[in-house]
XYZ file of C-alpha atoms in Angstrom:
563
model
C -34.018 -50.207 -128.460
C -33.626 -47.150 -130.738
C -30.614 -45.889 -132.551
C -27.310 -44.144 -131.972
C -26.759 -42.236 -128.738
C -24.740 -39.321 -128.131
C -24.652 -37.145 -124.889
C -23.684 -33.740 -125.967
C -23.722 -30.571 -123.947
C -26.175 -28.198 -125.327
C -25.565 -24.453 -125.653
C -22.878 -22.412 -124.229
C -22.378 -21.541 -120.616
C -24.139 -18.145 -121.021
C -27.083 -19.935 -121.734
C -27.314 -21.910 -118.468
C -28.935 -19.273 -116.601
C -31.137 -21.698 -114.250
C -29.904 -22.218 -110.626
C -27.806 -25.420 -110.443
C -29.698 -28.277 -108.712
C -28.548 -29.624 -105.519
C -26.516 -32.687 -105.856
C -28.134 -36.159 -105.411
C -26.904 -39.475 -104.291
C -24.801 -41.218 -107.089
C -25.767 -44.773 -107.332
C -23.047 -47.351 -108.465
C -22.668 -48.918 -111.557
C -23.796 -52.473 -112.131
C -21.378 -55.511 -112.451
C -21.682 -58.090 -115.058
C -22.432 -61.825 -114.224
C -23.075 -65.000 -115.762
C -26.087 -67.549 -115.762
C -25.683 -70.220 -113.107
C -25.952 -73.474 -115.003
C -28.207 -73.648 -117.997
C -31.843 -73.224 -118.899
C -32.680 -76.740 -117.838
C -31.119 -76.401 -114.286
C -32.947 -72.923 -114.019
C -36.188 -74.723 -114.786
C -35.756 -76.858 -111.650
C -34.707 -74.072 -109.546
C -37.896 -72.085 -110.539
C -40.101 -75.003 -109.539
C -39.258 -74.412 -106.026
C -40.864 -70.822 -106.230
C -44.357 -70.984 -104.558
C -46.001 -67.941 -106.013
C -45.772 -68.826 -109.592
C -46.511 -71.763 -111.865
C -43.800 -72.028 -114.682
C -45.113 -73.238 -118.115
C -41.794 -73.400 -120.197
C -38.184 -72.648 -119.827
C -36.446 -72.465 -123.330
C -33.160 -71.980 -124.635
C -33.045 -69.312 -127.090
C -30.006 -69.690 -129.318
C -27.593 -66.808 -130.477
C -29.151 -65.412 -133.644
C -32.705 -66.954 -133.202
C -34.084 -63.585 -131.981
C -33.121 -60.473 -134.283
C -33.863 -57.017 -133.796
C -33.028 -54.363 -136.448
C -30.962 -57.202 -138.023
C -28.900 -57.626 -135.054
C -28.313 -61.196 -133.574
C -29.227 -61.323 -129.726
C -27.249 -63.477 -127.634
C -27.983 -66.748 -126.253
C -30.656 -66.596 -123.495
C -33.146 -68.513 -121.203
C -36.898 -67.623 -121.904
C -39.099 -68.328 -118.877
C -42.851 -68.296 -119.392
C -44.900 -68.385 -116.357
C -48.000 -67.086 -114.349
C -49.356 -66.136 -111.029
C -52.563 -65.383 -109.286
C -54.819 -67.621 -110.999
C -58.279 -67.188 -110.032
C -61.880 -67.180 -111.155
C -63.798 -63.919 -110.754
C -66.848 -63.839 -108.670
C -68.133 -60.991 -110.942
C -67.869 -62.289 -114.429
C -67.049 -65.936 -114.056
C -63.710 -65.617 -116.141
C -60.494 -67.458 -115.181
C -57.643 -64.888 -114.671
C -54.058 -64.932 -114.085
C -51.086 -62.625 -114.459
C -49.159 -64.227 -117.349
C -45.410 -63.072 -118.150
C -42.182 -63.934 -119.571
C -38.590 -63.100 -118.633
C -35.694 -63.387 -120.773
C -32.481 -64.055 -119.057
C -28.998 -63.639 -121.004
C -26.280 -66.048 -120.310
C -23.938 -63.122 -120.209
C -25.602 -60.750 -118.073
C -24.864 -57.027 -117.485
C -26.419 -57.040 -113.872
C -29.409 -55.271 -114.531
C -33.091 -55.753 -114.608
C -35.529 -54.007 -116.923
C -39.495 -54.319 -116.331
C -41.113 -53.732 -119.983
C -44.343 -51.888 -119.803
C -46.637 -52.867 -122.623
C -49.297 -50.496 -124.429
C -52.831 -50.352 -124.928
C -55.113 -52.470 -122.995
C -52.259 -54.958 -122.419
C -53.793 -58.513 -122.641
C -50.571 -60.112 -124.421
C -47.329 -61.135 -123.200
C -44.857 -59.416 -126.081
C -41.461 -60.474 -126.313
C -39.444 -59.283 -123.329
C -36.905 -57.384 -125.309
C -37.046 -53.862 -123.604
C -37.550 -52.062 -126.909
C -39.462 -48.991 -127.471
C -39.314 -45.892 -129.965
C -38.984 -45.737 -133.546
C -37.506 -48.903 -135.506
C -35.613 -50.270 -132.440
C -31.738 -51.020 -133.317
C -30.843 -51.965 -129.946
C -32.821 -52.474 -126.674
C -32.429 -53.687 -123.134
C -31.950 -57.476 -123.814
C -29.578 -56.891 -126.573
C -27.496 -54.923 -124.005
C -27.627 -57.697 -121.623
C -30.432 -56.839 -119.221
C -32.762 -59.496 -117.793
C -36.094 -58.395 -119.165
C -39.589 -58.989 -117.989
C -42.935 -58.539 -119.889
C -46.681 -59.358 -118.851
C -50.219 -59.293 -119.930
C -51.163 -57.214 -116.814
C -53.564 -59.752 -115.547
C -55.673 -60.679 -118.359
C -55.603 -62.377 -121.926
C -56.227 -60.711 -125.311
C -59.363 -62.875 -125.573
C -60.698 -61.151 -122.704
C -60.156 -57.724 -123.982
C -61.814 -55.431 -123.627
C -64.550 -56.983 -121.206
C -61.953 -57.698 -118.647
C -62.646 -54.531 -116.913
C -65.927 -55.950 -115.670
C -63.813 -57.723 -113.166
C -62.581 -55.330 -110.489
C -59.372 -56.923 -109.816
C -58.359 -57.278 -113.284
C -59.034 -53.575 -113.659
C -56.755 -53.206 -110.710
C -53.953 -55.495 -112.074
C -54.085 -53.452 -115.369
C -53.835 -50.343 -113.412
C -50.974 -50.668 -111.245
C -50.944 -54.126 -109.052
C -49.554 -56.497 -111.576
C -46.460 -54.395 -111.966
C -46.337 -54.313 -108.353
C -46.775 -57.964 -107.811
C -44.514 -58.819 -110.582
C -41.572 -57.028 -109.152
C -40.551 -59.103 -106.222
C -41.130 -62.264 -108.514
C -38.691 -61.003 -111.317
C -36.267 -60.570 -108.418
C -36.598 -64.040 -107.169
C -36.188 -65.283 -110.809
C -33.068 -63.219 -111.106
C -31.514 -64.575 -107.828
C -32.292 -68.161 -109.003
C -30.581 -67.683 -112.431
C -27.428 -65.758 -111.435
C -27.270 -66.604 -107.792
C -27.455 -62.794 -106.934
C -29.876 -59.963 -107.208
C -29.609 -57.383 -110.002
C -27.716 -54.227 -109.021
C -29.820 -52.073 -111.051
C -33.402 -51.997 -111.940
C -34.938 -50.120 -114.814
C -38.770 -49.761 -115.659
C -39.751 -48.588 -119.334
C -42.246 -48.397 -121.811
C -44.343 -46.139 -124.178
C -48.057 -45.138 -124.394
C -49.658 -47.251 -121.741
C -46.252 -48.518 -120.931
C -45.008 -45.089 -120.410
C -47.958 -44.643 -118.217
C -46.928 -47.937 -116.246
C -43.437 -46.421 -115.836
C -44.829 -43.082 -114.538
C -47.293 -44.938 -112.223
C -44.413 -46.980 -110.975
C -42.235 -44.125 -110.334
C -44.875 -42.828 -108.087
C -46.313 -45.953 -106.223
C -42.800 -47.740 -106.281
C -40.186 -45.186 -106.084
C -37.677 -47.563 -104.244
C -38.026 -50.266 -106.433
C -36.269 -49.095 -109.566
C -33.544 -46.840 -110.408
C -34.391 -45.620 -113.689
C -37.760 -44.649 -115.184
C -38.034 -44.530 -118.831
C -41.365 -42.847 -119.632
C -42.423 -42.689 -123.390
C -45.548 -40.832 -124.402
C -47.199 -41.393 -120.944
C -50.987 -41.666 -120.945
C -50.967 -40.850 -117.235
C -54.153 -39.246 -117.535
C -55.446 -42.078 -119.603
C -59.167 -42.152 -118.988
C -59.301 -38.274 -119.472
C -57.402 -38.819 -122.629
C -59.991 -41.463 -124.022
C -62.816 -39.079 -123.115
C -60.917 -36.315 -124.971
C -60.596 -38.730 -127.879
C -64.473 -39.287 -127.735
C -64.877 -35.532 -127.635
C -62.445 -35.112 -130.785
C -64.360 -37.917 -132.793
C -67.614 -36.163 -132.110
C -66.124 -33.022 -133.340
C -64.931 -34.511 -136.670
C -68.126 -36.181 -137.074
C -69.770 -32.663 -137.378
C -68.039 -32.337 -140.819
C -67.785 -35.848 -142.011
C -69.647 -37.076 -145.071
C -69.812 -40.648 -143.479
C -69.650 -40.150 -139.656
C -70.945 -43.619 -138.899
C -68.521 -45.546 -141.264
C -65.621 -43.222 -142.084
C -64.676 -40.316 -139.588
C -61.789 -39.502 -141.896
C -64.065 -37.931 -144.288
C -63.961 -34.974 -142.080
C -60.657 -33.996 -143.280
C -58.598 -35.804 -145.896
C -55.007 -36.662 -146.036
C -54.715 -34.005 -148.659
C -56.373 -31.535 -146.263
C -54.283 -32.287 -143.461
C -51.330 -31.775 -145.444
C -52.685 -28.282 -146.245
C -52.631 -27.578 -142.360
C -49.153 -29.206 -142.004
C -47.880 -26.956 -144.841
C -49.439 -23.899 -143.269
C -47.580 -24.623 -139.948
C -44.393 -25.353 -141.650
C -44.873 -21.995 -143.771
C -45.145 -20.057 -140.268
C -42.914 -21.861 -138.055
C -40.250 -23.904 -139.779
C -37.682 -21.198 -139.668
C -38.208 -20.242 -136.280
C -35.422 -22.437 -134.905
C -33.082 -20.815 -137.552
C -33.433 -23.420 -140.371
C -35.885 -24.202 -142.941
C -35.593 -27.938 -142.907
C -39.159 -29.396 -142.447
C -39.053 -29.571 -138.592
C -40.730 -27.327 -136.243
C -38.102 -27.264 -133.245
C -39.464 -24.152 -131.455
C -42.928 -25.609 -130.613
C -43.791 -23.147 -127.982
C -43.124 -20.224 -130.301
C -45.093 -21.865 -133.028
C -48.308 -21.714 -131.069
C -47.804 -18.008 -130.954
C -46.766 -17.413 -134.604
C -49.480 -19.807 -136.020
C -53.172 -18.823 -136.020
C -55.506 -21.584 -137.281
C -58.080 -19.171 -138.550
C -55.821 -16.912 -140.443
C -53.077 -19.272 -141.825
C -54.866 -22.357 -142.871
C -56.253 -21.844 -146.374
C -59.784 -21.180 -146.443
C -62.462 -22.532 -149.137
C -64.722 -20.119 -151.088
C -67.939 -21.702 -150.171
C -68.377 -25.214 -149.325
C -66.674 -26.747 -151.932
C -63.664 -29.158 -151.020
C -60.929 -29.698 -153.441
C -57.949 -30.756 -151.022
C -56.324 -27.279 -151.195
C -58.412 -25.726 -148.356
C -60.604 -25.995 -145.380
C -64.252 -24.954 -145.409
C -65.528 -22.846 -142.870
C -67.546 -25.667 -141.243
C -64.370 -27.721 -141.225
C -62.261 -24.810 -139.483
C -65.195 -24.466 -136.915
C -65.440 -27.911 -135.989
C -61.716 -28.916 -136.042
C -60.209 -25.878 -134.061
C -61.277 -27.150 -130.706
C -59.422 -30.404 -131.271
C -56.206 -28.482 -131.116
C -57.436 -26.141 -128.298
C -58.265 -28.973 -126.034
C -61.435 -30.874 -124.952
C -63.870 -29.012 -122.844
C -67.075 -30.066 -121.010
C -70.560 -28.536 -121.603
C -69.539 -25.445 -119.618
C -66.562 -24.853 -121.684
C -64.218 -25.962 -118.963
C -61.217 -27.757 -120.217
C -60.572 -31.224 -118.971
C -57.712 -32.184 -121.095
C -54.607 -30.596 -122.734
C -54.331 -28.867 -126.066
C -52.688 -30.577 -128.891
C -49.917 -28.180 -130.556
C -49.890 -27.238 -134.053
C -46.896 -29.397 -135.801
C -46.344 -30.778 -139.259
C -46.698 -34.227 -137.887
C -50.582 -33.774 -138.409
C -50.065 -35.093 -141.983
C -48.515 -38.160 -140.659
C -49.739 -41.566 -141.636
C -50.173 -42.624 -138.063
C -52.832 -39.883 -137.391
C -55.931 -41.462 -139.010
C -55.667 -44.518 -136.855
C -55.977 -42.517 -133.572
C -58.028 -39.607 -134.843
C -60.851 -41.588 -137.000
C -60.722 -45.170 -135.736
C -59.849 -44.941 -132.093
C -62.843 -43.023 -130.903
C -65.207 -45.814 -131.718
C -62.901 -48.558 -130.989
C -60.111 -48.378 -128.595
C -61.599 -45.319 -126.401
C -65.251 -46.503 -126.600
C -64.526 -50.072 -125.241
C -61.974 -48.827 -122.739
C -64.211 -46.386 -121.246
C -67.379 -48.564 -121.489
C -65.801 -51.475 -119.741
C -62.647 -50.439 -117.728
C -62.745 -46.956 -117.103
C -66.388 -46.074 -116.257
C -68.317 -47.140 -113.233
C -70.414 -48.873 -113.699
C -69.213 -50.764 -116.685
C -71.626 -51.151 -119.588
C -72.378 -54.767 -120.774
C -70.691 -56.147 -123.699
C -74.022 -57.712 -125.125
C -74.879 -55.706 -128.204
C -72.384 -53.029 -127.237
C -71.854 -50.725 -130.406
C -68.770 -48.580 -130.588
C -69.810 -46.045 -133.225
C -73.294 -45.464 -131.212
C -71.274 -45.236 -127.913
C -68.378 -42.643 -129.226
C -70.899 -40.442 -131.343
C -73.646 -40.106 -128.829
C -71.923 -40.039 -125.314
C -72.570 -37.267 -123.157
C -69.089 -35.902 -122.286
C -70.094 -34.447 -118.715
C -71.490 -38.083 -117.883
C -68.398 -39.690 -119.156
C -66.123 -37.417 -116.846
C -68.237 -38.179 -113.766
C -68.312 -41.907 -114.557
C -64.378 -42.311 -114.779
C -64.287 -40.473 -111.358
C -67.161 -42.641 -109.663
C -66.998 -45.815 -107.445
C -69.204 -48.326 -105.930
C -69.361 -51.264 -103.555
C -68.082 -53.473 -106.440
C -65.568 -50.980 -107.872
C -64.008 -49.394 -104.871
C -61.394 -47.629 -107.124
C -62.319 -45.286 -109.984
C -60.225 -45.279 -113.174
C -58.795 -41.956 -112.102
C -57.439 -43.630 -109.138
C -56.042 -46.955 -110.602
C -54.863 -45.706 -114.017
C -52.933 -42.453 -112.792
C -49.947 -41.766 -110.501
C -51.217 -40.847 -107.081
C -48.648 -38.256 -106.461
C -47.371 -37.238 -109.815
C -45.276 -34.334 -108.807
C -44.059 -35.773 -105.349
C -41.116 -37.841 -106.390
C -39.084 -36.969 -103.502
C -38.186 -40.586 -102.501
C -37.175 -41.357 -105.992
C -35.064 -38.177 -106.264
C -33.490 -38.539 -102.797
C -32.174 -42.162 -103.236
C -30.541 -40.812 -106.391
C -32.991 -42.658 -108.996
C -33.677 -40.945 -112.356
C -36.358 -40.338 -114.733
C -36.037 -39.763 -118.438
C -39.467 -38.870 -120.437
C -39.696 -38.375 -124.068
C -42.931 -37.536 -126.019
C -43.619 -36.853 -129.758
C -44.975 -33.311 -130.541
C -47.578 -34.627 -133.084
C -48.824 -37.417 -130.606
C -52.604 -37.496 -131.610
C -53.714 -39.384 -128.425
C -51.671 -38.351 -125.516
C -50.825 -34.748 -125.669
C -47.399 -33.580 -125.238
C -48.666 -30.508 -123.693
C -50.111 -32.677 -121.086
C -46.640 -34.145 -120.211
C -45.170 -30.571 -120.462
C -47.444 -29.206 -117.964
C -46.669 -32.161 -115.638
C -43.078 -31.509 -116.079
C -43.403 -27.965 -115.244
C -45.372 -28.962 -111.963
C -42.691 -31.287 -111.051
C -40.203 -28.396 -111.408
C -42.116 -26.159 -109.302
C -42.427 -28.865 -106.732
C -38.628 -29.055 -106.705
C -37.597 -25.328 -106.366
C -38.040 -24.460 -109.819
C -35.944 -27.064 -111.265
C -36.278 -30.957 -111.466
C -33.626 -31.686 -114.082
C -31.116 -33.186 -111.639
C -33.588 -36.233 -111.360
C -36.074 -35.812 -114.289
C -35.676 -34.623 -117.897
C -38.153 -34.333 -120.676
C -37.260 -34.658 -124.452
C -40.004 -33.692 -126.926
C -39.820 -35.176 -130.376
C -40.680 -32.538 -133.251
C -42.962 -34.134 -135.712
C -43.175 -37.478 -134.164
C -46.671 -39.249 -133.741
C -47.560 -41.709 -130.886
C -44.389 -43.283 -129.822
C -42.877 -43.378 -133.390
C -43.489 -42.442 -136.996
C -44.406 -38.933 -138.380
C -42.028 -36.639 -140.182
C -39.353 -36.947 -137.436
C -36.232 -38.209 -136.489
C -37.626 -40.973 -134.217
C -34.654 -43.600 -133.541
C -32.761 -42.907 -130.429
C -31.174 -45.127 -127.603
C -32.873 -43.698 -124.533
C -31.850 -46.911 -122.342
C -28.056 -46.252 -122.667
C -28.732 -42.642 -121.618
C -30.706 -43.395 -118.745
C -28.215 -45.971 -117.452
C -25.310 -43.627 -118.035
C -27.222 -41.001 -115.971
C -28.301 -43.242 -113.354
C -25.024 -45.062 -112.996
C -22.333 -42.761 -113.955
C -23.894 -39.280 -113.375
C -23.902 -38.366 -116.967
C -27.082 -36.275 -117.265
C -28.210 -36.256 -120.958
C -28.741 -32.677 -122.151
C -29.575 -34.079 -125.410
C -29.968 -37.435 -127.565
C -29.077 -37.658 -130.885
C -31.817 -39.413 -133.090
C -31.866 -40.604 -136.518
C -34.688 -40.466 -139.256
C -35.641 -44.011 -140.577
C -35.147 -43.401 -144.351
C -34.552 -46.113 -147.051
C -32.441 -49.042 -145.980
C -32.730 -48.400 -142.227
C -32.286 -51.661 -140.430
C -34.751 -51.086 -137.767
C -37.537 -50.397 -140.341
C -38.452 -47.480 -142.805
C -40.632 -44.672 -141.521
C -42.792 -43.790 -144.625
C -43.419 -40.231 -143.345
C -39.677 -39.260 -143.804
C -39.882 -36.755 -146.550
C -38.077 -37.278 -149.627
C -36.131 -34.083 -149.436
C -34.408 -35.275 -146.266
C -31.124 -37.399 -146.262
C -32.321 -41.123 -145.484
C -30.224 -40.915 -142.150
C -30.794 -37.374 -141.071
C -29.756 -36.732 -137.394
C -30.887 -34.262 -134.784
C -30.233 -33.584 -131.330
C -33.413 -34.096 -129.201
C -32.872 -31.455 -126.483
C -33.660 -31.641 -122.749
C -36.850 -29.218 -122.343
C -37.123 -26.300 -122.327
C -34.170 -25.936 -124.636
C -34.731 -26.137 -128.406
C -32.316 -27.477 -131.308
C -31.174 -24.267 -133.188
C -29.306 -24.277 -136.358
C -25.784 -22.735 -135.734
C -25.874 -21.164 -139.219
C -23.478 -23.335 -140.992
C -23.200 -27.101 -141.816
C -25.605 -29.698 -143.306
C -29.213 -29.466 -142.338
C -29.017 -33.471 -142.451
C -26.374 -33.566 -139.524
C -26.915 -33.165 -135.775
C -23.641 -31.452 -135.445
C -25.045 -28.301 -137.121
C -27.388 -27.594 -134.329
C -27.089 -26.924 -130.767
C -29.543 -27.056 -127.747
C -30.223 -23.492 -126.544
C -33.154 -21.271 -125.485
């Protein structure tokens, strides 16, 4: 899934001043198994299952599927669907389509893969996430499930007009597929999986977090990447941000990026580095101490200002500073009340992944998601114009509509898209299950501060410390799930398994930059001044990777996790 993993103890004993959390049940390790028969015989077994329609069972030869240059072992690919129906609301035919990949040599585990965006596609069930996957759940021998969450890509984005499709997308497809996956595993291996994991990034991270809240007894480990667990509010916040950029864009209806060019975003990133890079003890192009940076850096003072209104790529005008500042401080309604988290200052603001989310998404992804899936009542797709919607929407009205219900739409999007009890994970905790959360500091769509605020509340609900069952890893410089000037390649799957099954709680994850020659794909945002294989420890929050004072700035061993 990601790259090399190391579980290292961060900091010295004197740094660990928090009270040691209460010991929890230790779950046993999964035991390996093998496929019972072959893929052809599996097809015959699956035909006896009454609640699915199998469309294909294929044998995938060893090496036919590669990830990061790695040959994936021989496995069975099962394609199927369940709950075929015709909507009484929009007349469309719906089903929950999915695939499972079942290794012939099995590690005894099940991985439920949460996919991203509006779903609608059955992506390859590999259990991969993060930057440039080198290894992933399927490569490690998991049986893996992937689904379209109850609608097709052709039905995007208007599937939200059907109320049941909304609910399937939000949480019900995952709940319905869980027992189906277990039945398929039983047919394939003549026994159930010993351990089950749910993971994904972006909307897939939201799926995982919702599953942790709604299905705490169904999975033993939850891998939660960049979770949009307040997704409807995040979408409204991105509309808000788009409207702020439009204030200073020379072409607001055709190109919001004219509000702040790549060169101007680099001016901001360089200003952040100048104030914050050395706060962790090393001037290395990474801001590890994000919290300290928010105090040290001041937007108005530290970003170079232009004299007058002339823009030459070396400064921001007064109008730009005024329009863009609230994008970082957090979206507010007409009364000035915040409804979504702030976005921290980080050099990743110059990353190549920012424009898609900052300038394109408001009138495309966010506009259609809100109009057809998140608001009640939904808009009609006939004649819908995303640019007009995004630039002219009333933020207060949108906030009311994502909370609204009706006779047809009995659940609001803030009900079906979000975890119902995000800080009450006692059932998960008390049975020995674990949650590993990671989030890029420069994520431009789902704020790392939203996730951090949730984690603080989770800790407060657990006597001030939730680290015995949930840990948060913030990734400096990383954008949305991957990319940015960051070390974004790491193996969180193995870390989570070791925590769940061996009790080895991860204090840090070793992450690698994806420079030239990386088998998982090169990250264009890796600075040329870095070693192509630079490594860093990602620290369990609130600890920070700090330079020890000696050693290479490109080697994780030169850093330690401490307060």
